[in-house]
Coordinates of C-alpha atoms (C1' of nucleotides) in Angstrom, one line a residue:
Chain A
X13 CA 32.7 14.0 -22.4
X14 CA 34.1 13.2 -25.7
X15 CA 31.3 14.7 -28.4
X16 CA 33.0 17.9 -28.7
X17 CA 30.2 20.1 -30.4
X18 CA 26.9 18.7 -32.3
X19 CA 24.3 17.0 -30.3
X20 CA 25.2 13.9 -27.9
X21 CA 26.9 11.0 -29.8
X22 CA 25.5 7.5 -28.6
X23 CA 22.5 8.3 -30.6
X24 CA 24.2 7.3 -33.7
X25 CA 24.1 3.4 -32.8
X26 CA 20.2 2.9 -32.4
X27 CA 20.6 -0.4 -34.5
X28 CA 16.9 -1.3 -34.8
X29 CA 15.8 -1.2 -31.1
X30 CA 12.3 -1.2 -31.1
X31 CA 11.6 -1.8 -27.2
X32 CA 14.2 0.7 -26.1
X33 CA 11.9 3.3 -23.9
X34 CA 13.7 6.1 -22.7
X35 CA 15.9 7.6 -25.7
X36 CA 15.1 10.9 -25.2
X37 CA 17.4 13.7 -24.8
X38 CA 16.9 15.0 -21.3
X39 CA 17.8 11.1 -20.8
X40 CA 21.0 11.1 -22.5
X41 CA 21.6 14.3 -20.7
X42 CA 21.1 12.9 -17.4
X43 CA 23.0 9.9 -17.7
X44 CA 26.0 12.0 -18.7
X45 CA 25.8 14.4 -15.9
X46 CA 25.4 11.4 -13.8
X47 CA 28.6 9.8 -14.8
X48 CA 30.4 12.7 -14.7
X49 CA 29.3 13.5 -11.1
X50 CA 29.8 9.8 -10.0
X51 CA 33.6 9.3 -11.6
X52 CA 34.3 12.6 -9.9
X53 CA 34.4 14.6 -12.7
X54 CA 32.2 17.2 -11.3
X55 CA 33.9 17.5 -7.8
X56 CA 31.5 17.8 -4.6
X57 CA 30.3 21.2 -3.6
X58 CA 31.3 21.9 -7.1
X59 CA 29.0 24.9 -8.8
X60 CA 27.7 23.9 -12.2
X61 CA 26.4 26.5 -14.3
X62 CA 23.8 26.2 -16.7
X63 CA 25.2 27.8 -19.7
X64 CA 28.6 25.9 -19.0
X65 CA 26.3 22.7 -19.0
X66 CA 24.8 23.7 -22.0
X67 CA 28.1 24.1 -24.1
X68 CA 29.2 21.0 -22.6
X69 CA 26.4 18.8 -23.8
X70 CA 24.9 20.6 -26.8
X71 CA 21.6 21.2 -25.6
X72 CA 19.3 23.6 -25.0
X73 CA 18.5 25.2 -21.5
X74 CA 14.7 23.6 -21.0
X75 CA 16.4 20.2 -22.0
X76 CA 18.9 20.5 -19.8
X77 CA 17.1 21.9 -17.0
X78 CA 14.9 19.0 -17.2
X79 CA 17.9 16.7 -16.7
X80 CA 18.8 18.4 -13.6
X81 CA 15.7 17.6 -12.3
X82 CA 15.9 14.2 -12.5
X83 CA 19.5 14.4 -10.7
X84 CA 18.0 16.2 -8.3
X85 CA 15.3 14.3 -7.8
X86 CA 17.9 11.4 -7.1
X87 CA 20.3 13.2 -4.8
X88 CA 23.0 13.7 -6.7
X89 CA 22.9 17.8 -7.2
X90 CA 21.0 20.0 -4.9
X91 CA 19.3 23.2 -5.9
X92 CA 19.0 26.7 -4.1
X93 CA 16.7 29.0 -5.5
X94 CA 18.5 31.7 -7.3
X95 CA 22.2 29.8 -6.5
X96 CA 22.2 27.3 -9.2
X97 CA 23.1 23.4 -9.2
X98 CA 25.7 22.0 -7.0
X99 CA 27.1 18.6 -6.9
X100 CA 26.3 17.0 -3.3
X101 CA 28.7 17.0 -1.2
X102 CA 28.4 14.4 1.7
X103 CA 29.6 15.4 5.5
X104 CA 30.5 12.2 7.4
X105 CA 27.4 11.9 9.4
X106 CA 25.3 11.6 5.9
X107 CA 27.7 9.2 4.9
X108 CA 26.9 6.9 8.2
X109 CA 23.0 7.4 7.3
X110 CA 23.7 6.5 3.8
X111 CA 25.5 3.0 4.7
X112 CA 23.0 2.4 7.4
X113 CA 20.5 2.5 5.1
X114 CA 22.3 0.5 2.3
X115 CA 23.3 -1.9 5.1
X116 CA 19.4 -2.6 5.7
X117 CA 18.3 -2.8 2.0
X118 CA 21.5 -4.7 0.6
X119 CA 21.2 -7.3 3.2
X120 CA 17.7 -7.7 2.7
X121 CA 18.4 -8.4 -1.0
X122 CA 21.2 -10.8 -0.7
X123 CA 18.7 -12.4 1.8
X124 CA 15.8 -12.6 -0.7
X125 CA 18.1 -13.8 -3.5
X126 CA 19.6 -16.3 -1.0
X127 CA 15.6 -17.9 -0.4
X128 CA 14.9 -17.3 -4.3
X129 CA 17.9 -18.9 -5.9
X130 CA 16.9 -18.5 -9.8
X131 CA 19.3 -20.1 -12.0
X132 CA 19.2 -17.0 -14.2
X133 CA 20.4 -14.7 -11.3
X134 CA 22.8 -17.5 -9.9
X135 CA 24.5 -17.3 -13.3
X136 CA 24.4 -13.5 -13.7
X137 CA 25.8 -13.1 -10.4
X138 CA 29.1 -15.6 -11.4
X139 CA 29.4 -13.7 -14.6
X140 CA 30.1 -10.3 -12.1
X141 CA 32.7 -12.4 -10.1
X142 CA 34.4 -13.7 -12.8
X143 CA 35.0 -10.4 -14.3
X144 CA 35.8 -8.9 -11.1
X145 CA 38.4 -11.9 -10.7
X146 CA 40.0 -10.9 -14.5
X147 CA 40.1 -7.1 -13.2
X148 CA 41.6 -8.1 -9.9
X149 CA 45.3 -7.1 -10.8
X150 CA 45.3 -5.3 -14.2
X151 CA 42.0 -3.4 -13.9
X152 CA 42.3 0.4 -13.6
X153 CA 39.9 1.9 -10.8
X154 CA 37.1 3.1 -13.0
X155 CA 37.1 -0.6 -14.4
X156 CA 36.6 -2.1 -11.1
X157 CA 33.9 0.6 -10.2
X158 CA 32.0 -0.6 -12.9
X159 CA 33.0 -4.4 -12.1
X160 CA 31.8 -3.9 -8.7
X161 CA 28.5 -2.2 -9.5
X162 CA 27.5 -5.0 -11.6
X163 CA 28.0 -7.3 -8.8
X164 CA 25.6 -5.4 -6.8
X165 CA 23.4 -5.0 -9.5
X166 CA 23.3 -8.8 -9.7
X167 CA 22.4 -8.9 -6.2
X168 CA 20.0 -6.5 -6.0
X169 CA 18.2 -7.9 -9.3
X170 CA 18.1 -11.2 -7.8
X171 CA 15.9 -10.1 -5.0
X172 CA 13.4 -10.3 -7.4
X173 CA 12.1 -6.8 -6.5
X174 CA 12.7 -4.1 -9.1
X175 CA 12.1 -1.3 -6.4
X176 CA 14.5 -2.6 -4.2
X177 CA 16.6 -2.9 -7.0
X178 CA 16.0 0.8 -8.5
X179 CA 16.7 2.1 -4.8
X180 CA 19.8 0.5 -4.3
X181 CA 20.7 1.6 -7.4
X182 CA 19.8 5.3 -6.8
X183 CA 21.8 4.7 -3.4
X184 CA 24.9 3.2 -4.7
X185 CA 25.2 6.5 -7.5
X186 CA 25.3 8.3 -4.4
X187 CA 28.2 6.6 -3.1
X188 CA 30.0 6.2 -6.3
X189 CA 32.9 8.5 -6.1
X190 CA 33.4 7.4 -2.9
X191 CA 34.0 3.7 -3.9
X192 CA 36.0 5.1 -6.8
X193 CA 38.3 6.9 -4.6
X194 CA 38.4 3.4 -2.3
X195 CA 39.2 1.7 -5.2
X196 CA 42.9 3.0 -5.5
X197 CA 44.1 0.9 -2.8
X198 CA 45.1 -2.2 -4.2
X199 CA 45.8 -4.4 -1.2
X200 CA 42.5 -3.6 0.3
X201 CA 40.4 -4.7 -2.5
X202 CA 42.0 -8.3 -2.1
X203 CA 40.1 -8.4 1.0
X204 CA 37.0 -7.0 -0.4
X205 CA 37.0 -9.6 -3.6
X206 CA 37.4 -11.9 -0.8
X207 CA 34.4 -11.2 0.8
X208 CA 32.3 -10.6 -2.1
X209 CA 33.0 -14.4 -3.0
X210 CA 32.0 -15.5 0.2
X211 CA 28.9 -13.7 0.2
X212 CA 28.1 -15.1 -2.8
X213 CA 29.0 -18.7 -2.3
X214 CA 26.5 -18.3 0.7
X215 CA 23.7 -17.1 -1.4
X216 CA 24.4 -20.0 -3.8
X217 CA 24.3 -21.9 -1.0
X218 CA 21.3 -20.6 0.1
X219 CA 21.7 -20.0 3.5
X220 CA 19.9 -16.7 4.2
X221 CA 21.0 -16.2 7.9
X222 CA 24.6 -16.5 6.9
X223 CA 24.1 -14.1 3.9
X224 CA 22.3 -11.7 5.9
X225 CA 25.0 -11.7 8.8
X226 CA 28.0 -11.5 6.3
X227 CA 26.6 -9.5 3.9
X228 CA 25.7 -7.0 7.0
X229 CA 29.3 -7.2 8.1
X230 CA 31.0 -6.2 5.0
X231 CA 29.0 -3.0 4.7
X232 CA 29.6 -1.8 8.4
X233 CA 33.5 -2.4 7.7
X234 CA 33.5 -0.4 4.3
X235 CA 30.8 2.0 5.4
X236 CA 33.5 3.0 8.3
X237 CA 36.0 3.5 5.6
X238 CA 33.6 5.1 3.6
X239 CA 33.3 7.9 6.2
X240 CA 37.1 8.2 6.3
X241 CA 37.4 9.2 2.7
X242 CA 34.8 11.7 3.2
X243 CA 36.4 13.2 6.3
X244 CA 39.7 13.5 4.5
X245 CA 37.9 15.9 1.9
X246 CA 37.5 13.1 -0.3
X247 CA 40.6 11.6 -0.1
X248 CA 42.4 8.3 0.8
X249 CA 43.1 9.0 4.4
X250 CA 46.7 8.7 5.4
X251 CA 48.1 10.1 2.2
X252 CA 49.1 12.9 0.3
X253 CA 47.3 11.5 -2.7
X254 CA 45.1 13.9 -4.6
X255 CA 43.0 11.0 -6.0
X256 CA 40.6 10.8 -8.7
X257 CA 43.1 11.1 -11.3
X258 CA 41.0 12.5 -14.3
X259 CA 38.8 9.3 -14.6
X260 CA 38.6 8.7 -18.4
Chain B
X23 CA -7.0 22.8 -7.8
X24 CA -8.8 25.8 -5.9
X25 CA -7.1 29.0 -7.4
X26 CA -8.5 29.1 -10.9
X27 CA -7.3 31.3 -13.1
X28 CA -4.3 33.4 -11.9
X29 CA -0.8 31.7 -10.8
X30 CA -1.0 29.3 -8.1
X31 CA -2.0 30.8 -4.6
X32 CA -0.4 29.5 -1.3
X33 CA 2.2 31.8 -2.2
X34 CA 0.4 34.9 0.0
X35 CA 1.3 34.2 3.1
X36 CA 5.3 33.9 3.0
X37 CA 5.2 36.1 6.2
X38 CA 8.8 36.8 6.7
X39 CA 10.7 33.7 6.2
X40 CA 13.9 33.8 5.5
X41 CA 15.3 29.7 5.7
X42 CA 12.4 29.2 3.6
X43 CA 14.5 27.4 0.4
X44 CA 12.2 25.3 -2.5
X45 CA 9.6 28.0 -3.2
X46 CA 10.5 27.4 -7.0
X47 CA 7.3 27.6 -9.4
X48 CA 8.0 24.3 -10.5
X49 CA 8.1 22.8 -6.9
X50 CA 4.6 24.2 -6.3
X51 CA 3.4 22.6 -9.5
X52 CA 4.9 19.3 -8.4
X53 CA 3.0 19.4 -4.8
X54 CA -0.3 20.6 -6.5
X55 CA 0.3 17.7 -9.0
X56 CA 1.7 15.0 -6.3
X57 CA -1.7 15.7 -4.2
X58 CA -4.0 15.1 -7.2
X59 CA -2.4 12.0 -7.8
X60 CA -2.4 11.2 -4.2
X61 CA -6.0 11.4 -3.8
X62 CA -7.0 10.1 -6.7
X63 CA -7.9 13.2 -8.7
X64 CA -6.1 11.9 -11.7
X65 CA -6.6 8.0 -11.6
X66 CA -4.1 5.5 -11.9
X67 CA -3.5 4.7 -15.9
X68 CA -4.8 8.3 -16.8
X69 CA -3.1 10.3 -19.4
X70 CA -2.0 13.2 -18.7
X71 CA -1.9 16.1 -21.9
X72 CA 0.5 18.7 -20.8
X73 CA -1.9 21.2 -22.8
X74 CA -4.1 20.9 -19.9
X75 CA -2.3 20.8 -17.2
X76 CA -0.4 24.0 -17.8
X77 CA -4.2 25.5 -17.9
X78 CA -4.8 23.9 -14.8
X79 CA -2.1 25.2 -13.0
X80 CA -1.9 28.2 -14.5
X81 CA 2.3 28.2 -15.4
X82 CA 4.4 27.6 -18.7
X83 CA 4.9 24.2 -20.5
X84 CA 8.9 24.5 -19.5
X85 CA 8.0 24.8 -15.5
X86 CA 5.3 22.0 -16.0
X87 CA 7.6 19.9 -17.8
X88 CA 10.1 20.4 -15.0
X89 CA 7.7 19.4 -12.3
X90 CA 6.5 16.5 -14.5
X91 CA 10.4 15.4 -14.1
X92 CA 10.4 15.2 -10.4
X93 CA 7.1 13.3 -10.6
X94 CA 8.4 11.0 -12.7
X95 CA 11.7 10.2 -10.5
X96 CA 9.8 9.6 -7.7
X97 CA 7.8 7.1 -9.4
X98 CA 4.1 8.6 -9.6
X99 CA 4.1 9.0 -13.4
X100 CA 5.6 7.0 -16.2
X101 CA 6.7 9.0 -19.5
X102 CA 6.7 7.0 -22.6
X103 CA 8.3 8.9 -25.4
X104 CA 5.9 10.4 -27.6
X105 CA 3.0 9.6 -25.5
X106 CA 3.1 11.6 -22.5
X107 CA 2.6 11.5 -19.0
X108 CA 0.7 8.5 -17.5
X109 CA -0.4 8.3 -14.0
X110 CA 1.0 5.1 -12.4
X111 CA -0.5 2.2 -11.8
X112 CA 0.5 -0.2 -10.0
X113 CA -0.4 -4.4 -10.8
X114 CA -0.9 -6.6 -7.8
X115 CA 2.5 -8.1 -8.1
X116 CA 4.2 -4.2 -8.0
X117 CA 1.9 -3.8 -4.6
X118 CA 3.8 -6.7 -3.2
X119 CA 7.3 -5.8 -3.8
X120 CA 6.7 -2.1 -3.2
X121 CA 5.0 -3.6 0.8
X122 CA 7.9 -5.8 1.2
X123 CA 10.1 -2.7 0.7
X124 CA 7.7 -0.9 2.8
X125 CA 8.5 -3.6 5.4
X126 CA 12.0 -3.4 5.1
X127 CA 12.1 0.7 5.7
X128 CA 9.7 1.0 8.0
X129 CA 10.1 -1.6 10.4
X130 CA 13.7 -0.6 10.7
X131 CA 12.8 2.9 10.8
X132 CA 10.8 2.1 14.0
X133 CA 13.6 0.0 15.4
X134 CA 15.9 2.8 15.2
X135 CA 13.2 4.9 16.7
X136 CA 13.0 2.5 19.6
X137 CA 16.4 2.5 20.5
X138 CA 17.4 6.7 19.9
X139 CA 13.9 7.3 22.0
X140 CA 14.7 11.0 22.0
X141 CA 12.2 12.8 23.5
X142 CA 11.1 15.5 21.3
X143 CA 10.2 12.4 18.6
X144 CA 8.4 10.9 21.1
X145 CA 6.1 13.6 21.5
X146 CA 5.8 14.3 17.9
X147 CA 4.8 10.8 17.9
X148 CA 2.1 10.8 20.4
X149 CA 0.9 14.5 18.9
X150 CA 0.0 12.3 15.8
X151 CA -1.4 9.6 17.9
X152 CA -3.5 12.1 19.7
X153 CA -4.7 13.8 16.0
X154 CA -6.0 10.5 14.9
X155 CA -7.8 9.6 18.3
X156 CA -9.6 12.7 17.4
X157 CA -10.5 11.7 13.9
X158 CA -11.4 8.4 14.7
X159 CA -15.0 8.9 14.4
X160 CA -15.6 12.0 12.9
X161 CA -12.7 12.3 10.7
X162 CA -13.1 12.2 6.3
X163 CA -11.1 9.4 4.9
X164 CA -8.9 12.4 3.5
X165 CA -8.7 13.5 6.8
X166 CA -7.6 10.1 8.5
X167 CA -5.0 9.7 5.5
X168 CA -3.3 12.6 6.5
X169 CA -3.3 12.5 10.3
X170 CA -2.0 8.5 9.4
X171 CA 0.9 10.2 7.1
X172 CA 2.0 12.0 9.9
X173 CA 2.2 9.3 12.4
X174 CA 4.2 7.3 9.7
X175 CA 6.2 10.5 8.8
X176 CA 7.1 10.8 12.9
X177 CA 8.1 7.5 13.2
X178 CA 10.2 7.8 9.8
X179 CA 11.9 10.9 11.7
X180 CA 12.2 9.1 14.7
X181 CA 14.6 6.9 13.1
X182 CA 17.1 9.9 12.9
X183 CA 17.8 9.0 9.5
X184 CA 17.0 11.6 6.9
X185 CA 17.8 9.5 3.9
X186 CA 15.5 6.7 5.4
X187 CA 12.6 9.1 6.3
X188 CA 12.9 10.6 2.6
X189 CA 13.1 6.9 1.0
X190 CA 9.6 6.3 2.6
X191 CA 8.0 9.3 2.3
X192 CA 8.2 9.0 -1.0
X193 CA 7.0 5.1 -1.1
X194 CA 4.2 6.3 1.1
X195 CA 3.2 8.8 -2.0
X196 CA 3.4 6.0 -4.3
X197 CA 0.6 3.7 -2.2
X198 CA -1.4 6.7 -0.7
X199 CA -4.1 6.2 -3.0
X200 CA -4.6 2.6 -1.9
X201 CA -4.3 3.5 1.8
X202 CA -7.0 6.6 0.9
X203 CA -9.3 3.9 -0.6
X204 CA -9.0 1.6 2.4
X205 CA -10.1 4.2 4.6
X206 CA -13.4 4.0 3.7
X207 CA -13.9 0.8 5.7
X208 CA -14.8 2.6 9.3
X209 CA -14.8 -0.9 11.3
X210 CA -11.6 -1.9 9.9
X211 CA -9.8 1.6 11.0
X212 CA -10.7 1.0 14.8
X213 CA -8.3 -2.3 14.6
X214 CA -5.4 -0.6 12.9
X215 CA -6.0 2.2 15.5
X216 CA -5.4 -0.2 18.0
X217 CA -2.2 -1.6 16.4
X218 CA -0.6 1.8 15.7
X219 CA -1.3 2.5 19.2
X220 CA 0.5 -0.9 20.3
X221 CA 3.5 -0.2 18.1
X222 CA 3.6 3.2 19.6
X223 CA 4.0 2.1 23.0
X224 CA 6.5 -0.3 22.0
X225 CA 8.6 2.1 20.7
X226 CA 8.2 4.4 23.4
X227 CA 9.5 1.3 25.9
X228 CA 12.5 1.0 23.9
X229 CA 11.8 -2.7 23.0
X230 CA 13.3 -2.7 20.1
X231 CA 12.6 -6.5 19.1
X232 CA 8.9 -6.2 19.9
X233 CA 8.7 -3.0 17.9
X234 CA 9.9 -4.8 15.1
X235 CA 8.0 -7.8 15.2
X236 CA 4.9 -5.7 15.6
X237 CA 5.6 -3.5 12.7
X238 CA 6.5 -6.4 10.4
X239 CA 3.2 -8.2 11.6
X240 CA 0.9 -4.9 10.6
X241 CA 2.6 -4.0 7.4
X242 CA 2.2 -7.9 6.3
X243 CA -1.7 -7.4 7.2
X244 CA -2.4 -4.0 5.5
X245 CA -0.2 -5.4 2.6
X246 CA -2.4 -8.2 1.4
X247 CA -5.2 -5.5 2.1
X248 CA -3.2 -3.4 -0.2
X249 CA -3.4 -6.0 -2.9
X250 CA -7.1 -6.5 -2.5
X251 CA -8.0 -3.4 -3.5
X252 CA -5.7 -3.2 -6.9
X253 CA -6.8 -6.3 -7.6
X254 CA -10.1 -4.7 -7.0
X255 CA -9.2 -1.9 -9.7
X256 CA -8.7 0.6 -7.2
X257 CA -11.9 0.0 -5.3
X258 CA -13.2 -1.3 -2.1
X259 CA -13.1 -5.5 -2.8
X260 CA -16.5 -6.9 -2.3
X261 CA -18.8 -4.2 -2.7
X262 CA -20.1 -2.1 -5.3
X263 CA -18.1 1.0 -4.1
X264 CA -17.0 3.4 -7.0
X265 CA -14.4 4.8 -4.0
X266 CA -12.5 7.7 -4.1
X267 CA -15.4 10.2 -4.2
X268 CA -13.9 13.4 -5.4
X269 CA -11.4 14.3 -2.4
X270 CA -11.6 18.1 -1.7
Chain C
dT4 C1' 39.6 52.5 9.6
dG5 C1' 35.6 49.7 9.2
dT6 C1' 31.1 49.4 8.0
dT7 C1' 27.3 49.9 5.2
dT8 C1' 24.9 51.4 0.7
dG9 C1' 24.5 51.1 -3.9
dC10 C1' 25.1 49.9 -8.4
dA11 C1' 26.7 47.3 -12.1
dG12 C1' 27.8 42.0 -14.1
dT13 C1' 25.9 37.5 -14.2
dT14 C1' 22.9 34.0 -13.2
dT15 C1' 18.8 31.8 -12.8
dG16 C1' 13.4 31.5 -12.9
dT17 C1' 9.6 32.0 -15.8
dA18 C1' 7.4 32.7 -20.4
dG19 C1' 5.8 32.3 -25.1
dG20 C1' 6.3 31.0 -29.4
dA21 C1' 7.9 27.8 -33.0
dC22 C1' 9.2 23.8 -35.7
dA23 C1' 10.5 18.8 -36.1
dA24 C1' 9.3 13.9 -35.2
dA25 C1' 5.8 10.6 -33.7
dC26 C1' 1.6 8.6 -32.4
dT27 C1' -3.4 7.9 -33.2
dT28 C1' -7.3 8.1 -35.9
dA29 C1' -10.0 7.9 -40.3
dC30 C1' -10.6 7.7 -44.6
dG31 C1' -10.4 5.8 -49.2
dT32 C1' -8.1 2.2 -52.2
dT33 C1' -7.6 -3.0 -53.2
Chain D
dA12 C1' -12.4 -7.0 -45.2
dA13 C1' -7.5 -5.9 -44.7
dC14 C1' -4.1 -2.7 -46.0
dG15 C1' -2.0 1.4 -46.9
dT16 C1' -2.3 6.5 -46.7
dA17 C1' -3.5 11.0 -45.4
dA18 C1' -4.8 14.4 -41.6
dG19 C1' -4.3 15.9 -37.1
dT20 C1' -2.6 16.2 -32.7
dT21 C1' 0.5 15.7 -29.3
dT22 C1' 5.2 15.7 -27.0
dG23 C1' 10.4 16.8 -27.9
dT24 C1' 13.2 20.2 -28.4
dC25 C1' 14.9 24.3 -29.0
dC26 C1' 15.3 30.0 -29.3
dT27 C1' 14.6 34.1 -27.4
dA28 C1' 13.1 37.5 -24.0
dC29 C1' 12.5 39.4 -19.6
dA30 C1' 12.2 39.5 -14.8
dA31 C1' 14.2 38.6 -10.1
dA32 C1' 17.7 37.5 -7.3
dC33 C1' 22.5 36.9 -6.0
dT34 C1' 27.7 38.2 -6.2
dG35 C1' 31.5 41.3 -6.2
dC36 C1' 33.1 45.9 -6.4
dA37 C1' 33.4 50.5 -5.6
dA38 C1' 31.8 54.7 -3.3
dA39 C1' 30.0 57.1 0.7
dC40 C1' 29.2 57.4 5.6
dA41 C1' 30.1 56.9 10.7

DNA sequence: TGTTTGCAGTTTGTAGGACAAACTTACGTT
DNA sequence: AACGTAAGTTTGTCCTACAAACTGCAAACA
């Protein structure tokens, strides 16, 4: 966190938003904690003490606890009755299940995207691809994580199904740390980028069957890779890398 | 609710459970409120006042609010900044999106079930089918709702993917009221029951393709029916029925 | 010596009250 | 009749407090 003492920052630049709905304090806290978990600032399996989180975020315990309930529902933390919140740690099998679910949902989203082909969504997807290309060589892993998430978000949005998009967003949050670690291998990234570009073209071409096939293959590939990362204890397998170097 | 004044009941028959995990007060409250929403005791679009809910459940405001956060994350209620929680009311388009998602998830679950064919899961599925048959003529709509939910839960469980099962459970909660209303038409129920039996047989036979096909067709059929119910204002379309006769 | 029992210390679960901010409604004015 | 203002109500947030439960350590026992 960057705002040290008083309240959460980010509340100052409200700049005349009228339709902005969820600006409650608890949602800001939830966003902060979510980011901290996603980027590995809080490690999987780590015990979180409410007292410390209150000091970190600068909010009171009731507000913090409401935020924790949201994160709990998202599966990012788990709470045992009198032992407090713990950052969710995935087992290899759980990663397989999660990626199986992602395969189904995301290939369907991509297929729907290819079927609808709404111009605005296509433009948005192209924009995220361009950003990925710009970052390909110079971007930090955190940059790449965000850019990749934007790409997947654009695909989910292009499906035209808000529930599907929301579901996928939650799913991506649960595996973001794994992706983040995976992004530290630059040579692998080239291959992934090429795949993302190919899949984008299939969508734009409106080839539903090809889109679904490419997507399924892509997710199968990175799924096995994700399992490997978790098996190595949330580290890049085969290296002595301690990974997740203080993202911020 | 049935326990009028002091605390929530259901806490008495703990009977030496050791592995029971989530018995916090807020989870009990969440369960109660969830049931009230699912069965239409709280109508879609209804404003919920925290004060009243506190009196109804007999818990304090902090506990209640934490429970509301969970329900909010499940999509059963929505909260606007200073206007309090509102029971989610689906538009016809939202129903379509929800059922599209259900079609993808549940047909995949059924297909996985047909692929794995684990004996325990098959036995559990048969048991839910038997219960449905027993209730077919004599059961109340609420009985049928629960029995049908058990059937779908058994299918989700048979997929072997806990995340998929959990996802489907949340999805079913969001459309439970629609199903509940639909179950008031007994002649339709016969057809649905026949379909459920056919799909079960396909799973047991291990015919993945047939399973997926049957499931997709089934969900398409009840999806259009669900849309009709919402279009009629959460009433059975074509009748003057006021529906949802005080479930309890 | 190894196991168990008992006792702090700490953390969470729950409760009640309090105050500010914001929305809703009704009323009075122009 | 339309607008602006004021009261009442509800939510958002916070503080304090206490009971329940878990943790760890030390002492007593076999």
